[in-house]
Structures are given as C-alpha cells and as structure tokens.
XYZ file of N, CA and C in Angstrom:
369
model
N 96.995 112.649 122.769
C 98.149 112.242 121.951
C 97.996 110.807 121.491
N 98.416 110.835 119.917
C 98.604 109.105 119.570
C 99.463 109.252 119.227
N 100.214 108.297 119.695
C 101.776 107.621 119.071
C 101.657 106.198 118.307
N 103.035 106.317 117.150
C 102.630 105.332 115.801
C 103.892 104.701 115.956
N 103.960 103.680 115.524
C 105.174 102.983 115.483
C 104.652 102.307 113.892
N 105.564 102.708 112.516
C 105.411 101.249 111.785
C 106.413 100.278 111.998
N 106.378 99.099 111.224
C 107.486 98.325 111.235
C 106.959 97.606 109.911
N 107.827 96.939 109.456
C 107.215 95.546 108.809
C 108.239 96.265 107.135
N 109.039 97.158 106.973
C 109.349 97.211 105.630
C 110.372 96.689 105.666
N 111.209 96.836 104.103
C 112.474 95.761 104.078
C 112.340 95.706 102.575
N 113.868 94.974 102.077
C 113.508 95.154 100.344
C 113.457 93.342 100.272
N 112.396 93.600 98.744
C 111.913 92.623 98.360
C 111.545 92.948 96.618
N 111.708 91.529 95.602
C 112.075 91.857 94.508
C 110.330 92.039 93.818
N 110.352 92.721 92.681
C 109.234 92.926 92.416
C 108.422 92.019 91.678
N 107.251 92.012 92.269
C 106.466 90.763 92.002
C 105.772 89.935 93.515
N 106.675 90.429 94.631
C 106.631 90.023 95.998
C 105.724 90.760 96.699
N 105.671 90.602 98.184
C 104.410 90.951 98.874
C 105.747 91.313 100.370
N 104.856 92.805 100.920
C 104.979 92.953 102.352
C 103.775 93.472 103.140
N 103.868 93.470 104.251
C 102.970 93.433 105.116
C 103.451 94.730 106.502
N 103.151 95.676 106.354
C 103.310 96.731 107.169
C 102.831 96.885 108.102
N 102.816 97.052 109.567
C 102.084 97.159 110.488
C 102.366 98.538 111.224
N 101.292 99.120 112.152
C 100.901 100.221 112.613
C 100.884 100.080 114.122
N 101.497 100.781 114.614
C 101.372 100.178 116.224
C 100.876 101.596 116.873
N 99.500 101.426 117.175
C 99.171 102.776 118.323
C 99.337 102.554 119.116
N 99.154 103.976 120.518
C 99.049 103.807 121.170
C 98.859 105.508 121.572
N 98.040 105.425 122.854
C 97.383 106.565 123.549
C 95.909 106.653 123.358
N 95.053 107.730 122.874
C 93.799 107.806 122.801
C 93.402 106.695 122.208
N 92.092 107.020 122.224
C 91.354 105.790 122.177
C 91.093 105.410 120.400
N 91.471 104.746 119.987
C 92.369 104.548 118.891
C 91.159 104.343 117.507
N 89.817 104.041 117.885
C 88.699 103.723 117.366
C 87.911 104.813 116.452
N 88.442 106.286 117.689
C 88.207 107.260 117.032
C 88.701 108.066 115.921
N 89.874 107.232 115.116
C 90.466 107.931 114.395
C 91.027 107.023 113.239
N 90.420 107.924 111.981
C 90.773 106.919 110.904
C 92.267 106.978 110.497
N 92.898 106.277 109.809
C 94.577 106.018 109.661
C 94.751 105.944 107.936
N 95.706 106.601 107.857
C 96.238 106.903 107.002
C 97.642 106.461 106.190
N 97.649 105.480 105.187
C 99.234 105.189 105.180
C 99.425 106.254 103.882
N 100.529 106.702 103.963
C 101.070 107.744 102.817
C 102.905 107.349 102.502
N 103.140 107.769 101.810
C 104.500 107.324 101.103
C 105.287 108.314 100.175
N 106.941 108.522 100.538
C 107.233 109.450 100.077
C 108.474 108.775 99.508
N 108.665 109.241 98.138
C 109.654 108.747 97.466
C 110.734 109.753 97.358
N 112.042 109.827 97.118
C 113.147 110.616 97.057
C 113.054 111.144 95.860
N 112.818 113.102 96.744
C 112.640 113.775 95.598
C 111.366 114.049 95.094
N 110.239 113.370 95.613
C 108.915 113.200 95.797
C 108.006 113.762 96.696
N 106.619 114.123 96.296
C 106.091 114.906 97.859
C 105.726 113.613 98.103
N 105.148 113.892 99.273
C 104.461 112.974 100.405
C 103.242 112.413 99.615
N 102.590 111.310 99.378
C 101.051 110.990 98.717
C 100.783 109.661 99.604
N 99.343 109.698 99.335
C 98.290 109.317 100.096
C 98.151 107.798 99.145
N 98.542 106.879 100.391
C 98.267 105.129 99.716
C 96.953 104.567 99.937
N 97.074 104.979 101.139
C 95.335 104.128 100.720
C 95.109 104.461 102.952
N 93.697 104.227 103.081
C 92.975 104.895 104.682
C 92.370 103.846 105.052
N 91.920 103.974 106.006
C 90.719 103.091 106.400
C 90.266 104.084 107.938
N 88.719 103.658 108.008
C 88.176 104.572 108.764
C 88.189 103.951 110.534
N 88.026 104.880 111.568
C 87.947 104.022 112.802
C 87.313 103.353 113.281
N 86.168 102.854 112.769
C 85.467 101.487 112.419
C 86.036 100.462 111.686
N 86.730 100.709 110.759
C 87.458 99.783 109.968
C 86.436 99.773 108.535
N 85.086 100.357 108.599
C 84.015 99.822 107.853
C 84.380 100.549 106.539
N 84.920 101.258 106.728
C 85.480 101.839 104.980
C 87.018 102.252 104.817
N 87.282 102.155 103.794
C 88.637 101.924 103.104
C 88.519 102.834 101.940
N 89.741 103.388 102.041
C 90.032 104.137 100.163
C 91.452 103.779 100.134
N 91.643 103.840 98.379
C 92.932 103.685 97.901
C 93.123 104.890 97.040
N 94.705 104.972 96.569
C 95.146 105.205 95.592
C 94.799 104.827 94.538
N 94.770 104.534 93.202
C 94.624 104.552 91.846
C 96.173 103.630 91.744
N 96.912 104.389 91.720
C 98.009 103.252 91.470
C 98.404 102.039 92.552
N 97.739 101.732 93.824
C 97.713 100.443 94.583
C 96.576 99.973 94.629
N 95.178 100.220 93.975
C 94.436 99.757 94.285
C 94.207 98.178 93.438
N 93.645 97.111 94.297
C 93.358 95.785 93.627
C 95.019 95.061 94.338
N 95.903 95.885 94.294
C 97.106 94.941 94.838
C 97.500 95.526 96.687
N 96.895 96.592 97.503
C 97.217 96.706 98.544
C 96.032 96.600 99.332
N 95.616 96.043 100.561
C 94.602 95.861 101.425
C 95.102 96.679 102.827
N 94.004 98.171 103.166
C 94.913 98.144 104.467
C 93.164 97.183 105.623
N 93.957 97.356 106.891
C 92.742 96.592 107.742
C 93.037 96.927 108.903
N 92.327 96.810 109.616
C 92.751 97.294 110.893
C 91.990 96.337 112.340
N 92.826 96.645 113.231
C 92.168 95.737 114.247
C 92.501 96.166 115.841
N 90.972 96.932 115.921
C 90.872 98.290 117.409
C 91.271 97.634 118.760
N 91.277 96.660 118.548
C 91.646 95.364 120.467
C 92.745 95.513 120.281
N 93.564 95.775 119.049
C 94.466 95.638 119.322
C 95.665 96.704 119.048
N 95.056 97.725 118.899
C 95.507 99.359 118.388
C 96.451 99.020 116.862
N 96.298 98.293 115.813
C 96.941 98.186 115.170
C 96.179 98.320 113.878
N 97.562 98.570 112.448
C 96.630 98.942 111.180
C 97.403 98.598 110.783
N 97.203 97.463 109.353
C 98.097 96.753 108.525
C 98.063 97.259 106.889
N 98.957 96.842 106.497
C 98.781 97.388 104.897
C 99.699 96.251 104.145
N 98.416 95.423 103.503
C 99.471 94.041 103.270
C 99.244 94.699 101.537
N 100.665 94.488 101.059
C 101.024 94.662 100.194
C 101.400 93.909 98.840
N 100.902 93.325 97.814
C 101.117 92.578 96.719
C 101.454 92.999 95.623
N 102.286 92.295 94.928
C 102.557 92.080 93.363
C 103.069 93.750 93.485
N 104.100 93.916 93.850
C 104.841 95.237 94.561
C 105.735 95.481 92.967
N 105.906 96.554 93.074
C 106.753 97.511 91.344
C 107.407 98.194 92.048
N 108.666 98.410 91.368
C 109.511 99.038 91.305
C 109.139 100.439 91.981
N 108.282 101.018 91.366
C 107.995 102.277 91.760
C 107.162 102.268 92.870
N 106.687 101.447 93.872
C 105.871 101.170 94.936
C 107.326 101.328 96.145
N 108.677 101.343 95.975
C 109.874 101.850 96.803
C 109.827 103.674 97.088
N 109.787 103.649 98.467
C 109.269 104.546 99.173
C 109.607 104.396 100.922
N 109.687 105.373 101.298
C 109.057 105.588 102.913
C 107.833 105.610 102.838
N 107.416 104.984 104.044
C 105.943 104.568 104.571
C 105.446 104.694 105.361
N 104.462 105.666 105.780
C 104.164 106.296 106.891
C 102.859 106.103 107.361
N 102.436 105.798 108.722
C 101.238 105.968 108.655
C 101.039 107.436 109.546
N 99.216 107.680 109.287
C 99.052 108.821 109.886
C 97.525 108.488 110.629
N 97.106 109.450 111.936
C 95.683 109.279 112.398
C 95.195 110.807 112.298
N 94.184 110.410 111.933
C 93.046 111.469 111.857
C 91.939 111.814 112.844
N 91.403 112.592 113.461
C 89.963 112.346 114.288
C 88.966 112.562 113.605
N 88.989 112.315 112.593
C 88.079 112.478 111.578
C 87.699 111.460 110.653
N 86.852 111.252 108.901
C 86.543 110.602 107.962
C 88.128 110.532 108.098
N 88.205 109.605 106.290
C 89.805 109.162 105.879
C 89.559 110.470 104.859
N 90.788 111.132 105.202
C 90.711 112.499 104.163
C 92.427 111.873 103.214
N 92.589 112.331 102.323
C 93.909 111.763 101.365
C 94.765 112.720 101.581
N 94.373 114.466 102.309
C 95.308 115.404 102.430
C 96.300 115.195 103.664
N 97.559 115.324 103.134
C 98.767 115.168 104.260
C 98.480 115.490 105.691
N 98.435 117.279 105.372
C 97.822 118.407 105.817
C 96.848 118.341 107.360
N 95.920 117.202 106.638
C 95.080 116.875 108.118
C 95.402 116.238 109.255
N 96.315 115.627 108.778
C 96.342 114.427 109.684
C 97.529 115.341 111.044
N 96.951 114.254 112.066
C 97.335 115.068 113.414
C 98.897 114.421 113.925
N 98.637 113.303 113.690
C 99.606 112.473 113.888
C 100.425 111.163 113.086
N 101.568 111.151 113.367
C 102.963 110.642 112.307
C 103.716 109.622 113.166
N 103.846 108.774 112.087
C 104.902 107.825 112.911
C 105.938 108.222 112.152
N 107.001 107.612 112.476
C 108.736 107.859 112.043
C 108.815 107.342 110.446
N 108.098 106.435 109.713
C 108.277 106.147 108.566
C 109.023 104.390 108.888
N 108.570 104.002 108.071
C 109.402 102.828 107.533
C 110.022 102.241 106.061
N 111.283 102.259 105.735
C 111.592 101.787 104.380
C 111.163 100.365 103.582
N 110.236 101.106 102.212
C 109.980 99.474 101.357
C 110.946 99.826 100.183
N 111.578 98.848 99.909
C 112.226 99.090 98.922
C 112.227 97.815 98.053
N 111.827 98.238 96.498
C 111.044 96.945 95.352
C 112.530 96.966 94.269
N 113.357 95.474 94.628
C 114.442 95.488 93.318
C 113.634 95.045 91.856
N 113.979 95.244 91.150
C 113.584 94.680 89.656
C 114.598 93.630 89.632
C-alpha cells in the first residue's frame, strides 16, 4: 500500500505561481512513478504531467508544458508540481497518483490516489 497526501493548493490570480506537494508514504516509494492529474467540474479526470521513480524522466501535458515542473525527492517520499504563469483554465482538483510502473498518462493505471487538492486561478 501507498498512501498520498497533497497539499499546497489555494486560489491565486492568473499570472501567479503554486507549488503542490505529494506526501507518500508506505512502500518503497522509488519504485513507483507519480502521476499528477486534474479534474475540472463537469470534466473527466486528465493527465498533467509524471515523473518516473528515479525522477530521471518527466512528461507533460501539451497545455502545461514550459509553465509546470513536477520533481521529486525519494529521502524524502515527496513529489512537487511547481506551477507558473497559471490561467484561468489551469482551476481544477489536483490529484496525484503512483504507479509501479513507467509514467503512463492513463487514469486507469494508476494504483493509487490521494484525496485531491483545490487550485483555483481568478482572472
């Protein structure tokens, strides 16, 4: 079992920056790449951007890529997703997810869910 905690959302006007954090805990946390995904109201669930359990590779979205960095850091079971130059339409729940596997973008795979956290971008 891995358990997720995010934290770190909150509203902020657009043009601004947040910084999301991932809190594991249980297995051994190295083995499994992470997943942040985001669901807007009324929206399915989609895939923001991964990073693998090495940390050594990363994918994004198309619409966050160049403005979101995720990173991760295994000493300390945690995965960040610092967030910039944030739009309107970047307001969402924010979820991360772990995989025992590559970073796959399907919901579907992933084994494990944290509770979500709210970003919300005013204009």
């Amino acid at each position: 079992q891995v358990q997720l905690v995010e934290s770190g959302g909150g509203l902020v006007q657009a043009g601004g920056s947040l910084r999301l954090s991932c809190a594991a805990s249980g297995r051994t946390f190295s083995n499994y790449a992470v997943g942040w995904f985001r669901q807007a109201p009324g929206k399915e669930r989609e895939f923001v951007a991964g990073i693998s359990g090495s940390g050594s590779m990363t994918r994004y979205a198309d619409s966050v890529k160049g403005r979101f960095t995720v990173s991760r850091d295994n000493a300390k079971n945690t995965v960040n997703l610092q967030m910039n130059s944030l739009k309107t339409e970047d307001t969402a729940v924010y979820y991360c997810a772990a995989v025992r596997s590559l970073i796959v973008r399907v919901t579907a795979a992933y084994d494990y869910w944290g509770q979500g956290t709210q970003v919300t971008v005013s204009s």
